[in-house]
Coordinates of N, CA and C in Angstrom, one line a residue:
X1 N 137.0 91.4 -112.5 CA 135.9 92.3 -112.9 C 135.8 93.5 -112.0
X2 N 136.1 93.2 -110.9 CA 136.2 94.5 -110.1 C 137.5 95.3 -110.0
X3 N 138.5 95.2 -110.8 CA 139.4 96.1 -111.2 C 139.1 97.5 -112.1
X4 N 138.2 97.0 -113.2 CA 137.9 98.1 -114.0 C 137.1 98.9 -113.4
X5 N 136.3 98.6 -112.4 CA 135.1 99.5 -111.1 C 136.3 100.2 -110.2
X6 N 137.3 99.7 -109.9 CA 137.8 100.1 -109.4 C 138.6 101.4 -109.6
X7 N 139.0 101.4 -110.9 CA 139.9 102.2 -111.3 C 138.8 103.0 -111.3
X8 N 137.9 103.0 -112.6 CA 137.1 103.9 -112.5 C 136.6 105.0 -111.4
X9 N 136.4 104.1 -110.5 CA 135.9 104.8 -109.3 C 137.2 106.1 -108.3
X10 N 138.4 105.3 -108.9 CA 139.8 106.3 -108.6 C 140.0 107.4 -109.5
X11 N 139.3 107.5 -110.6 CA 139.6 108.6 -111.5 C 138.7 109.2 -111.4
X12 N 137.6 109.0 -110.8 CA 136.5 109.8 -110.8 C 136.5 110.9 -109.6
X13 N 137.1 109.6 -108.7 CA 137.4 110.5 -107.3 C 138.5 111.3 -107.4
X14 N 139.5 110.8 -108.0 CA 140.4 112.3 -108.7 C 140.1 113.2 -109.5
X15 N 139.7 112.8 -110.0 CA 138.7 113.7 -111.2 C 138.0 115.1 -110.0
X16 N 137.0 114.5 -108.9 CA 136.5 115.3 -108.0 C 137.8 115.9 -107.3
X17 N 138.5 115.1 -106.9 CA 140.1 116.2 -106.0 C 139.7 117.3 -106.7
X18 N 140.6 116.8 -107.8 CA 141.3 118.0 -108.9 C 140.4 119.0 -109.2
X19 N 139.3 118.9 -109.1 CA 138.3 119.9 -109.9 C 137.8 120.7 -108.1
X20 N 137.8 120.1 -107.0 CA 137.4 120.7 -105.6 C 138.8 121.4 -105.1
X21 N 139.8 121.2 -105.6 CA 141.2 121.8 -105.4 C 141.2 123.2 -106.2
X22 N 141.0 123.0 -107.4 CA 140.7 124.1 -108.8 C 139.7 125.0 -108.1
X23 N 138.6 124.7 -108.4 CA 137.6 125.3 -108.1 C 138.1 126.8 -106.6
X24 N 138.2 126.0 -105.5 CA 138.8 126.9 -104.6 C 140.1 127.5 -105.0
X25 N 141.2 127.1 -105.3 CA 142.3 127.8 -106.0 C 142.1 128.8 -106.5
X26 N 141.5 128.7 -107.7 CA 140.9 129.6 -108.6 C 139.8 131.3 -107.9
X27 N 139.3 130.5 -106.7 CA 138.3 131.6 -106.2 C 139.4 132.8 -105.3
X28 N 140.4 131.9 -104.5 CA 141.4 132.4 -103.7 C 142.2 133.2 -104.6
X29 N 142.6 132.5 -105.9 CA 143.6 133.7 -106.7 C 142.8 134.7 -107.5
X30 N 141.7 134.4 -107.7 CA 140.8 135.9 -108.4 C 140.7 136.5 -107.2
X31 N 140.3 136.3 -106.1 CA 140.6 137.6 -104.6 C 141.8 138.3 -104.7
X32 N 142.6 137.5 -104.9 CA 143.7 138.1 -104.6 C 144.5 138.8 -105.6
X33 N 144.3 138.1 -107.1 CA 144.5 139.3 -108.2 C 144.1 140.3 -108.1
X34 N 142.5 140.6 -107.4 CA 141.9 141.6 -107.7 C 142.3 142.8 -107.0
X35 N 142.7 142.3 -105.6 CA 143.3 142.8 -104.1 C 144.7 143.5 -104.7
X36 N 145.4 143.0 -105.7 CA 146.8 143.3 -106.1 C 146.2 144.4 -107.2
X37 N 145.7 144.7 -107.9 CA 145.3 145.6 -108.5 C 145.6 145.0 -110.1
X38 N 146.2 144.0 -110.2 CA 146.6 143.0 -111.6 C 148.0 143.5 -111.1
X39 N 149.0 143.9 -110.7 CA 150.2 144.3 -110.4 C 150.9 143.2 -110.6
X40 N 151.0 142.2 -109.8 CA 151.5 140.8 -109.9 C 151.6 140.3 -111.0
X41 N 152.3 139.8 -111.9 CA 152.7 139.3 -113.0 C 152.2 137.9 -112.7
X42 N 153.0 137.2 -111.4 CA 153.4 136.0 -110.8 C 151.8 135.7 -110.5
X43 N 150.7 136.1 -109.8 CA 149.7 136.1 -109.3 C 148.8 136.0 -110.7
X44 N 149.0 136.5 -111.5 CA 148.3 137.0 -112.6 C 148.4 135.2 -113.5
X45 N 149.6 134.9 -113.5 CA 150.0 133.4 -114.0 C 149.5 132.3 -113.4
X46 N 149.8 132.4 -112.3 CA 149.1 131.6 -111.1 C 147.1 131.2 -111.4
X47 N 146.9 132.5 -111.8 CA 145.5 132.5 -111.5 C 145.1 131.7 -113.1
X48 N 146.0 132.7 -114.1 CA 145.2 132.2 -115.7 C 145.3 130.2 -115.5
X49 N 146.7 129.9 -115.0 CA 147.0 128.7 -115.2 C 145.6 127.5 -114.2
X50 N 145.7 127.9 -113.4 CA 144.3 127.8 -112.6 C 143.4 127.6 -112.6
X51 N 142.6 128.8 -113.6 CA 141.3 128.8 -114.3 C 141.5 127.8 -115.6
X52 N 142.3 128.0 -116.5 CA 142.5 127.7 -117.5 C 142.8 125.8 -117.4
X53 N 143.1 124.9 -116.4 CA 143.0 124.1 -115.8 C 142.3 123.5 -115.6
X54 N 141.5 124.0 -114.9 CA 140.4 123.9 -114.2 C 138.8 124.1 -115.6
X55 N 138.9 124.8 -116.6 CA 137.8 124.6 -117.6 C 138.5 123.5 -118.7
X56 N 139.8 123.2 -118.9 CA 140.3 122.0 -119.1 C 139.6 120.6 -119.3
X57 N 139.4 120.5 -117.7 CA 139.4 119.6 -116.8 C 137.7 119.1 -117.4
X58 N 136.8 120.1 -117.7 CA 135.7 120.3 -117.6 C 135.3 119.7 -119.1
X59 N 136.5 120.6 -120.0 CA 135.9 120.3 -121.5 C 136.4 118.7 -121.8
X60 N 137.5 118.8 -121.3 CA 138.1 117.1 -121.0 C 137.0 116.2 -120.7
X61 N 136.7 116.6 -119.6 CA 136.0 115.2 -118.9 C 134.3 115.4 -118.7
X62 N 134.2 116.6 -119.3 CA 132.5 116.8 -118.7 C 132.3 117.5 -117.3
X63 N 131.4 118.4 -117.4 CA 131.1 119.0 -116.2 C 130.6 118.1 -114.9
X64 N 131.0 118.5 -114.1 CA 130.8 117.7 -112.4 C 129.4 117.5 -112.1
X65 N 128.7 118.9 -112.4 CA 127.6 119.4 -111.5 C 126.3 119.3 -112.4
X66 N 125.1 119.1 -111.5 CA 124.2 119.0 -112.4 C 122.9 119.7 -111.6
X67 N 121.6 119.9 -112.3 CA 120.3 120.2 -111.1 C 120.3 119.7 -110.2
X68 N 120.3 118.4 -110.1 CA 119.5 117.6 -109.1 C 118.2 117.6 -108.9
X69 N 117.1 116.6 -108.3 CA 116.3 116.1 -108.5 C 115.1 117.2 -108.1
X70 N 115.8 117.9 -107.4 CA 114.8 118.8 -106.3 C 114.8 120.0 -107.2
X71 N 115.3 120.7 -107.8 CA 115.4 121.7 -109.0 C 114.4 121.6 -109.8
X72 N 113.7 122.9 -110.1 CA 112.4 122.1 -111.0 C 112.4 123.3 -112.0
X73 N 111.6 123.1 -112.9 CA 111.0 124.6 -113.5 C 112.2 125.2 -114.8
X74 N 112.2 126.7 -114.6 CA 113.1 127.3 -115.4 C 114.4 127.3 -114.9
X75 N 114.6 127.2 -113.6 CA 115.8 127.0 -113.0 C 116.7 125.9 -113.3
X76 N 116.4 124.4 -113.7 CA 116.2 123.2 -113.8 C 116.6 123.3 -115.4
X77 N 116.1 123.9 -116.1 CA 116.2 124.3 -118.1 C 117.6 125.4 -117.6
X78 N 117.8 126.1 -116.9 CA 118.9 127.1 -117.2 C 120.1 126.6 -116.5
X79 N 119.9 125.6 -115.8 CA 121.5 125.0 -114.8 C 122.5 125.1 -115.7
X80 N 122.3 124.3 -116.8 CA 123.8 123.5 -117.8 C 123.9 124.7 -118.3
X81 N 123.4 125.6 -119.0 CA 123.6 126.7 -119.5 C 124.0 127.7 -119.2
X82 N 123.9 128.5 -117.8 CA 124.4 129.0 -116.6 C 125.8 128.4 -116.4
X83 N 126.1 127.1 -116.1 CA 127.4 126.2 -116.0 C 128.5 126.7 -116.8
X84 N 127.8 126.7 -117.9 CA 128.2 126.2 -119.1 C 129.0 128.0 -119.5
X85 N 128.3 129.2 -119.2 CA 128.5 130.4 -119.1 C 129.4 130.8 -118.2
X86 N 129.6 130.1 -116.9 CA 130.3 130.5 -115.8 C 131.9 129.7 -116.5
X87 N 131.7 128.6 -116.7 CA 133.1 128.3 -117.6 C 133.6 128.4 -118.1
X88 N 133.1 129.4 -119.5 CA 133.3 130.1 -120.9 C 134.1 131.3 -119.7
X89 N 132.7 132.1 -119.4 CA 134.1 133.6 -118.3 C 135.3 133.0 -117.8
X90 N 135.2 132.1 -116.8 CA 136.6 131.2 -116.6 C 137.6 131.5 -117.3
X91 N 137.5 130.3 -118.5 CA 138.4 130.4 -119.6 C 138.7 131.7 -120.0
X92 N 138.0 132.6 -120.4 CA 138.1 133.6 -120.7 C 139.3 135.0 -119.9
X93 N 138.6 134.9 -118.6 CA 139.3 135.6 -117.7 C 140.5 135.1 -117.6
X94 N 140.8 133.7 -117.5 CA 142.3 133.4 -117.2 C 143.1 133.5 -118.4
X95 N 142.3 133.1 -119.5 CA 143.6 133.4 -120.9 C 143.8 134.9 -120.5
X96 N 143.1 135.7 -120.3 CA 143.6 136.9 -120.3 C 144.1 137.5 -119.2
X97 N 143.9 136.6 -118.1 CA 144.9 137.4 -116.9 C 146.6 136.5 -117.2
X98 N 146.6 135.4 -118.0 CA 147.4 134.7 -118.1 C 148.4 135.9 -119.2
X99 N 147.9 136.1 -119.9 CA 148.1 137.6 -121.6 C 148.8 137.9 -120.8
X100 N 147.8 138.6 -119.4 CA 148.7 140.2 -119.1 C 149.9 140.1 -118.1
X101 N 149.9 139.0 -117.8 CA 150.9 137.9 -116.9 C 152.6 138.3 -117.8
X102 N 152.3 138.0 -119.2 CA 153.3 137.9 -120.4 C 153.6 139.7 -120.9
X103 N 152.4 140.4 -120.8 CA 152.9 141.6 -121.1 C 151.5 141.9 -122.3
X104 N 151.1 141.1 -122.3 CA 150.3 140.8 -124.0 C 148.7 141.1 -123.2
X105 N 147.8 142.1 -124.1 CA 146.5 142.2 -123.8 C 145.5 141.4 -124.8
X106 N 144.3 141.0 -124.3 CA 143.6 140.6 -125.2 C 142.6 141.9 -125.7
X107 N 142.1 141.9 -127.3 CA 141.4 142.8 -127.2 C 139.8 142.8 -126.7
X108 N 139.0 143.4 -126.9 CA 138.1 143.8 -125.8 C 137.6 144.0 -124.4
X109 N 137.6 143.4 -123.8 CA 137.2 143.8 -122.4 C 138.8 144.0 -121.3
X110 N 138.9 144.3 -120.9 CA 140.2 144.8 -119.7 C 140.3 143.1 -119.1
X111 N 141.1 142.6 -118.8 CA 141.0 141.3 -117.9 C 140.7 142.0 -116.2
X112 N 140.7 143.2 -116.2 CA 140.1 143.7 -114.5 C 138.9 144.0 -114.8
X113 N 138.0 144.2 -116.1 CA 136.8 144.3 -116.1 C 136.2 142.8 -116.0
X114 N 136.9 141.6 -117.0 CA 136.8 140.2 -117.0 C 136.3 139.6 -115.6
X115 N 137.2 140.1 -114.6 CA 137.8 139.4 -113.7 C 136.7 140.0 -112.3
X116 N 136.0 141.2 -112.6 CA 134.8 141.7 -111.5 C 133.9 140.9 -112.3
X117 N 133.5 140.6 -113.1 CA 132.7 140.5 -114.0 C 132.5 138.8 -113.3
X118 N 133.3 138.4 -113.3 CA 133.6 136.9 -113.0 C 133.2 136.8 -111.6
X119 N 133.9 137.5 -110.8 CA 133.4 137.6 -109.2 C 132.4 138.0 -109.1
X120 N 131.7 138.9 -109.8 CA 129.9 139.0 -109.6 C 129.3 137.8 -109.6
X121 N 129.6 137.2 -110.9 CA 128.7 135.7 -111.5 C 129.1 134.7 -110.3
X122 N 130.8 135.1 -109.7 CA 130.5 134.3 -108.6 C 129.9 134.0 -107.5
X123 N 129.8 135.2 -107.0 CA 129.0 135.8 -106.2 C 127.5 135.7 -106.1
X124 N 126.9 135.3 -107.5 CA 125.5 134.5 -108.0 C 125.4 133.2 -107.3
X125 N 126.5 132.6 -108.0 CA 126.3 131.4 -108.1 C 126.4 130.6 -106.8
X126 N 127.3 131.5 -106.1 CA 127.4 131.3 -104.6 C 126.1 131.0 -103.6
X127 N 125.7 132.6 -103.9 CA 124.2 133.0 -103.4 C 123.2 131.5 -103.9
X128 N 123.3 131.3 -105.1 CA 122.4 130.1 -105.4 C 122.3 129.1 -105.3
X129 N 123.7 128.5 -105.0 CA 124.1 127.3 -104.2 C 123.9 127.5 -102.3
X130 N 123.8 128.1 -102.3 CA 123.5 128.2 -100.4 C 122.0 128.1 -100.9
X131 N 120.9 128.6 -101.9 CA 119.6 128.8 -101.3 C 119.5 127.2 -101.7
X132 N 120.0 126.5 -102.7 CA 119.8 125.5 -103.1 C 119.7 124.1 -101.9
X133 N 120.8 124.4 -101.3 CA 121.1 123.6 -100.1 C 120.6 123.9 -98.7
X134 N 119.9 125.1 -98.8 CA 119.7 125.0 -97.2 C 117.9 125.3 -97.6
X135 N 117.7 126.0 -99.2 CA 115.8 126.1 -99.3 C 115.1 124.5 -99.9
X136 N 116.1 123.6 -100.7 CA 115.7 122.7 -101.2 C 116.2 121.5 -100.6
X137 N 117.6 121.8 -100.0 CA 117.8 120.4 -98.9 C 118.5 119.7 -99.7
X138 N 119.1 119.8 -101.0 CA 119.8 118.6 -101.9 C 121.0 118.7 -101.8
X139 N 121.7 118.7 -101.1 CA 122.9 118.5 -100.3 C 124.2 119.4 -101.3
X140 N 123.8 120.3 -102.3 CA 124.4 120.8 -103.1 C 125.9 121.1 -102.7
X141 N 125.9 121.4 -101.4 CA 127.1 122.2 -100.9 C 128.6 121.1 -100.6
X142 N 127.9 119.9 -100.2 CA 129.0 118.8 -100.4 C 129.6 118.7 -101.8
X143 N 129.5 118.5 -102.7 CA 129.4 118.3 -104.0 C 131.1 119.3 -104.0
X144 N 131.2 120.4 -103.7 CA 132.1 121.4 -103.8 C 133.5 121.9 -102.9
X145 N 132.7 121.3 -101.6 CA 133.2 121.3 -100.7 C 134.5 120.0 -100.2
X146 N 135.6 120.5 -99.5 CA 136.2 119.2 -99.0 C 135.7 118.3 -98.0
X147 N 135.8 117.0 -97.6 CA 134.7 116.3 -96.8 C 135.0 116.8 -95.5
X148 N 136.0 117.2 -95.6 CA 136.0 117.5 -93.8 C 135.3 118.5 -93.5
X149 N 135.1 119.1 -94.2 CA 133.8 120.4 -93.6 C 132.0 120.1 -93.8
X150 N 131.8 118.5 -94.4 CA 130.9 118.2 -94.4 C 130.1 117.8 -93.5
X151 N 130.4 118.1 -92.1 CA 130.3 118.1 -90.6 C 129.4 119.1 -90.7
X152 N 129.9 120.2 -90.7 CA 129.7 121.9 -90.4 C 128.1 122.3 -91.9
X153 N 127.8 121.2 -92.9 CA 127.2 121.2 -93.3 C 125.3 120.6 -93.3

């Protein structure tokens, strides 16, 4: 009986690897596409495969992240929806940095307008996870983080 807990409990914890590996991957290669000016082909691939991975992972298996108990109000009604928005740009930005990777554009938005556009919302979401964790105390910042820095937390 405790085999099936067991596994469980290894895929979920992979499940977290893979998606706390992603997650940072993904933030390191949108810096650094952006820093290249999209020039990089190789970087450009790197990143769509990344992103595109990584919202995979998401539609696959269900999103990681949730309110938490301390979250209340309208904030608390807009989490999953917000989530849910920052993953759609994801996917979005990486099919199309992945396009321009090949030579191929998507049409409407530039994948360099995609891709500020995405580091703004990151840059949100960032900001909202720090007030979350240090104004409400719900330990949000582990959740994303590798444990070894859960010290420094």
């Amino acid at each position: 009986m405790s085999l099936p807990i067991t596994r469980n409990a290894g895929r979920a914890e992979m499940r977290r690897r893979a998606t706390i590996l992603l997650h940072w991957l993904v933030l390191t290669l949108l810096m650094l596409v952006l820093a290249s000016g999209l020039q990089s082909g190789a970087l450009n691939a790197a990143y769509g495969l990344a992103g595109l991975a990584m919202a995979a992972l998401a539609l696959a298996f269900g999103l990681m992240n949730g309110p938490g108990p301390k979250l209340d109000g309208v904030l608390r009604s807009a989490h999953p929806w917000l989530s849910r928005g920052m993953y759609i740009l994801l996917a979005w930005t990486s099919f199309s940095a992945l396009l321009l990777a090949f030579g191929t554009v998507l049409p409407g938005p530039a994948a360099r307008d995609l891709m500020v556009a995405l580091f703004a919302a990151s840059a949100l979401h960032a900001i909202f996870h720090l007030w979350r964790h240090t104004a409400l105390g719900d330990g949000v910042l582990r959740r994303m983080t590798p444990r070894f820095l859960h010290g420094m937390l």
